[in-house]
Coordinates of C-alpha atoms and ligand atoms in Angstrom, one line a residue:
M1 CA -17.8 -4.1 4.4
N2 CA -19.9 -5.1 1.4
R3 CA -17.1 -4.6 -1.2
L4 CA -14.9 -6.8 -3.2
M5 CA -11.7 -5.6 -5.0
L6 CA -10.6 -7.3 -8.4
I7 CA -6.9 -6.7 -9.2
N8 CA -5.6 -7.8 -12.9
G9 CA -2.0 -7.5 -13.4
P10 CA 0.5 -6.9 -16.5
N11 CA -0.6 -7.1 -20.3
L12 CA -4.4 -8.2 -19.1
N13 CA -5.3 -4.8 -20.4
L14 CA -4.9 -6.5 -23.9
L15 CA -7.5 -9.3 -23.2
G16 CA -9.3 -9.8 -26.2
T17 CA -7.0 -8.2 -28.5
R18 CA -4.2 -11.0 -28.9
E19 CA -3.7 -14.7 -28.3
P20 CA -7.2 -15.4 -28.1
G21 CA -6.0 -19.2 -28.6
I22 CA -4.8 -19.0 -24.9
Y23 CA -7.0 -16.5 -23.3
G24 CA -10.0 -16.2 -25.3
S25 CA -11.7 -13.4 -27.1
H26 CA -13.1 -11.7 -24.1
T27 CA -12.1 -8.4 -23.0
L28 CA -11.1 -6.9 -19.5
S29 CA -14.4 -5.1 -19.4
D30 CA -16.2 -8.4 -20.0
V31 CA -14.3 -9.9 -17.1
V32 CA -15.4 -6.9 -14.8
G33 CA -19.1 -7.0 -16.1
E34 CA -19.3 -10.8 -15.3
V35 CA -17.9 -10.1 -11.7
K36 CA -20.2 -7.1 -11.1
K37 CA -23.1 -9.3 -11.8
V38 CA -22.1 -11.6 -8.9
T39 CA -21.3 -8.7 -6.9
D40 CA -24.6 -6.7 -7.5
S41 CA -26.5 -9.8 -6.7
F42 CA -25.5 -9.9 -3.3
G43 CA -25.6 -6.4 -2.8
Y44 CA -22.0 -5.8 -2.8
E45 CA -19.9 -3.1 -4.6
L46 CA -17.0 -4.0 -6.9
E47 CA -13.9 -2.0 -7.3
D48 CA -11.9 -3.1 -10.2
F49 CA -8.3 -2.3 -10.9
Q50 CA -5.6 -3.2 -13.5
S51 CA -2.0 -2.4 -13.4
N52 CA 1.3 -3.3 -15.2
H53 CA 3.3 -2.4 -12.2
E54 CA 4.0 -4.5 -9.5
G55 CA 4.3 -1.6 -6.9
A56 CA 0.9 -0.4 -7.8
M57 CA -0.8 -4.0 -7.3
V58 CA 0.8 -4.0 -3.8
D59 CA -0.5 -0.7 -2.9
K60 CA -4.0 -1.7 -4.1
I61 CA -3.8 -5.0 -2.0
Q62 CA -2.8 -3.2 0.9
E63 CA -5.8 -0.9 0.3
A64 CA -8.1 -3.6 -0.3
G65 CA -7.1 -5.0 3.2
R66 CA -8.4 -2.0 4.7
T67 CA -11.6 -1.3 2.3
C68 CA -12.7 -4.7 1.4
S69 CA -13.9 -8.2 2.5
G70 CA -12.1 -9.9 -0.3
I71 CA -9.7 -9.8 -3.2
I72 CA -10.1 -11.5 -6.8
L73 CA -6.3 -11.4 -8.0
N74 CA -5.1 -12.2 -11.4
A75 CA -1.2 -11.2 -11.0
A76 CA -0.6 -12.7 -14.6
A77 CA 3.1 -12.9 -15.2
Y78 CA 3.8 -11.5 -11.3
T79 CA 2.4 -14.7 -10.1
H80 CA 5.6 -16.5 -11.0
T81 CA 8.1 -13.9 -9.7
S82 CA 6.9 -11.5 -6.8
I83 CA 7.9 -12.0 -3.4
A84 CA 6.5 -8.3 -3.1
I85 CA 3.0 -9.2 -4.0
R86 CA 3.2 -12.5 -1.9
D87 CA 4.2 -10.5 1.2
A88 CA 1.2 -8.1 0.5
I89 CA -1.0 -10.8 0.2
A90 CA 0.1 -12.2 3.5
S91 CA -0.3 -8.8 5.0
V92 CA -4.0 -8.6 4.6
P93 CA -6.5 -9.8 6.9
I94 CA -9.1 -10.7 4.1
P95 CA -9.4 -13.8 1.8
V96 CA -7.4 -13.4 -1.6
L97 CA -8.5 -15.8 -4.4
E98 CA -6.2 -16.3 -7.1
V99 CA -7.3 -16.8 -10.7
H100 CA -5.7 -17.6 -14.0
I101 CA -7.7 -17.6 -17.4
S102 CA -5.5 -20.4 -18.8
N103 CA -4.4 -23.6 -17.2
I104 CA -0.6 -22.4 -15.9
H105 CA 0.0 -26.3 -15.2
T106 CA -0.5 -27.5 -18.8
R107 CA 1.5 -24.4 -20.2
E108 CA 5.5 -23.7 -20.0
E109 CA 7.3 -24.9 -17.0
F110 CA 8.1 -21.6 -15.7
R111 CA 4.3 -20.9 -15.3
H112 CA 3.8 -24.2 -13.1
H113 CA 5.1 -22.5 -9.8
S114 CA 2.8 -19.8 -8.3
M115 CA 4.7 -17.5 -5.6
L116 CA 1.3 -16.6 -4.3
A117 CA -0.7 -19.6 -3.9
S118 CA 0.5 -20.6 -0.7
V119 CA -0.6 -17.3 1.1
C120 CA -4.1 -17.1 -1.1
K121 CA -7.4 -18.8 0.2
G122 CA -7.6 -21.0 -3.0
Q123 CA -7.0 -20.8 -6.9
V124 CA -9.2 -21.2 -10.0
V125 CA -7.4 -21.9 -13.5
G126 CA -7.9 -22.8 -16.7
L127 CA -11.7 -21.9 -17.0
G128 CA -11.4 -18.9 -18.9
I129 CA -13.1 -15.7 -17.7
K130 CA -15.8 -17.9 -15.9
G131 CA -12.8 -18.5 -13.3
Y132 CA -13.3 -14.7 -12.2
R133 CA -16.9 -15.4 -11.6
Y134 CA -16.4 -18.5 -9.7
A135 CA -14.1 -16.9 -7.4
A136 CA -16.5 -14.1 -6.7
L137 CA -19.1 -16.8 -5.7
A138 CA -16.7 -18.7 -3.4
L139 CA -15.9 -15.4 -1.7
L140 CA -19.9 -14.3 -1.2
E141 CA -21.4 -17.4 -0.8
K142 CA -22.2 -18.2 2.9
Ligands
LIG201 O1 -3.9 -17.5 -17.5 C1 -3.7 -16.4 -16.9 O2 -4.7 -15.7 -16.4 C2 -2.2 -15.8 -16.5 O3 -2.4 -15.3 -15.4 C3 -2.0 -14.6 -17.7 C4 -0.8 -14.0 -18.0 C5 0.3 -15.2 -17.7 O4 1.6 -14.8 -17.7 C6 0.2 -16.0 -16.6 O5 1.2 -17.2 -16.5 C7 -1.2 -16.7 -16.7 C8 -0.3 -13.2 -19.2 C9 -1.4 -12.0 -19.2 C10 -1.3 -11.6 -20.5 O6 -2.4 -11.3 -21.0 C11 -2.8 -11.1 -22.4 C12 -3.8 -11.0 -23.1 C13 -4.1 -10.9 -24.4 C14 -2.9 -10.8 -24.9 C15 -1.7 -10.7 -24.6 C16 -1.5 -10.9 -23.1

């Protein structure tokens, strides 16, 4: 399956409109464009999905498990709380890379723990939107 799934969680639709000091000034479409450049160069398709709803993200992870060869996931605040998303990741037979634009380890203590990290293949944190590109490369480079 020459296809990757990019999933962004709650409030990331606001990227570029608020809190530029933490998340920068790029928008979610800039993120999608950056990842698409990588998938195009490998001859892969990209499906992108953003939701503010936990269950919708679970559904998309399950769907990607059937239709894609990897997932790039920024679960946003659900990273720190969601057993449902963790279980969905654990249930799919494809690698999931966790991405965070900011460095969650240098922020408030409640952001230091990821419920998802131990079921993901790897984590890219604190590198801004470039982190999404690096995650795509990590999934596609042999
Ligand atoms: O650094 C990241 O990528 C986060 O996943 C972003 C989440 C946060 O809850 C995580 O701890 C770390 C928050 C996303 C909210 O995005 C906004 C963007 C612009 C304006 C307001 C919110």
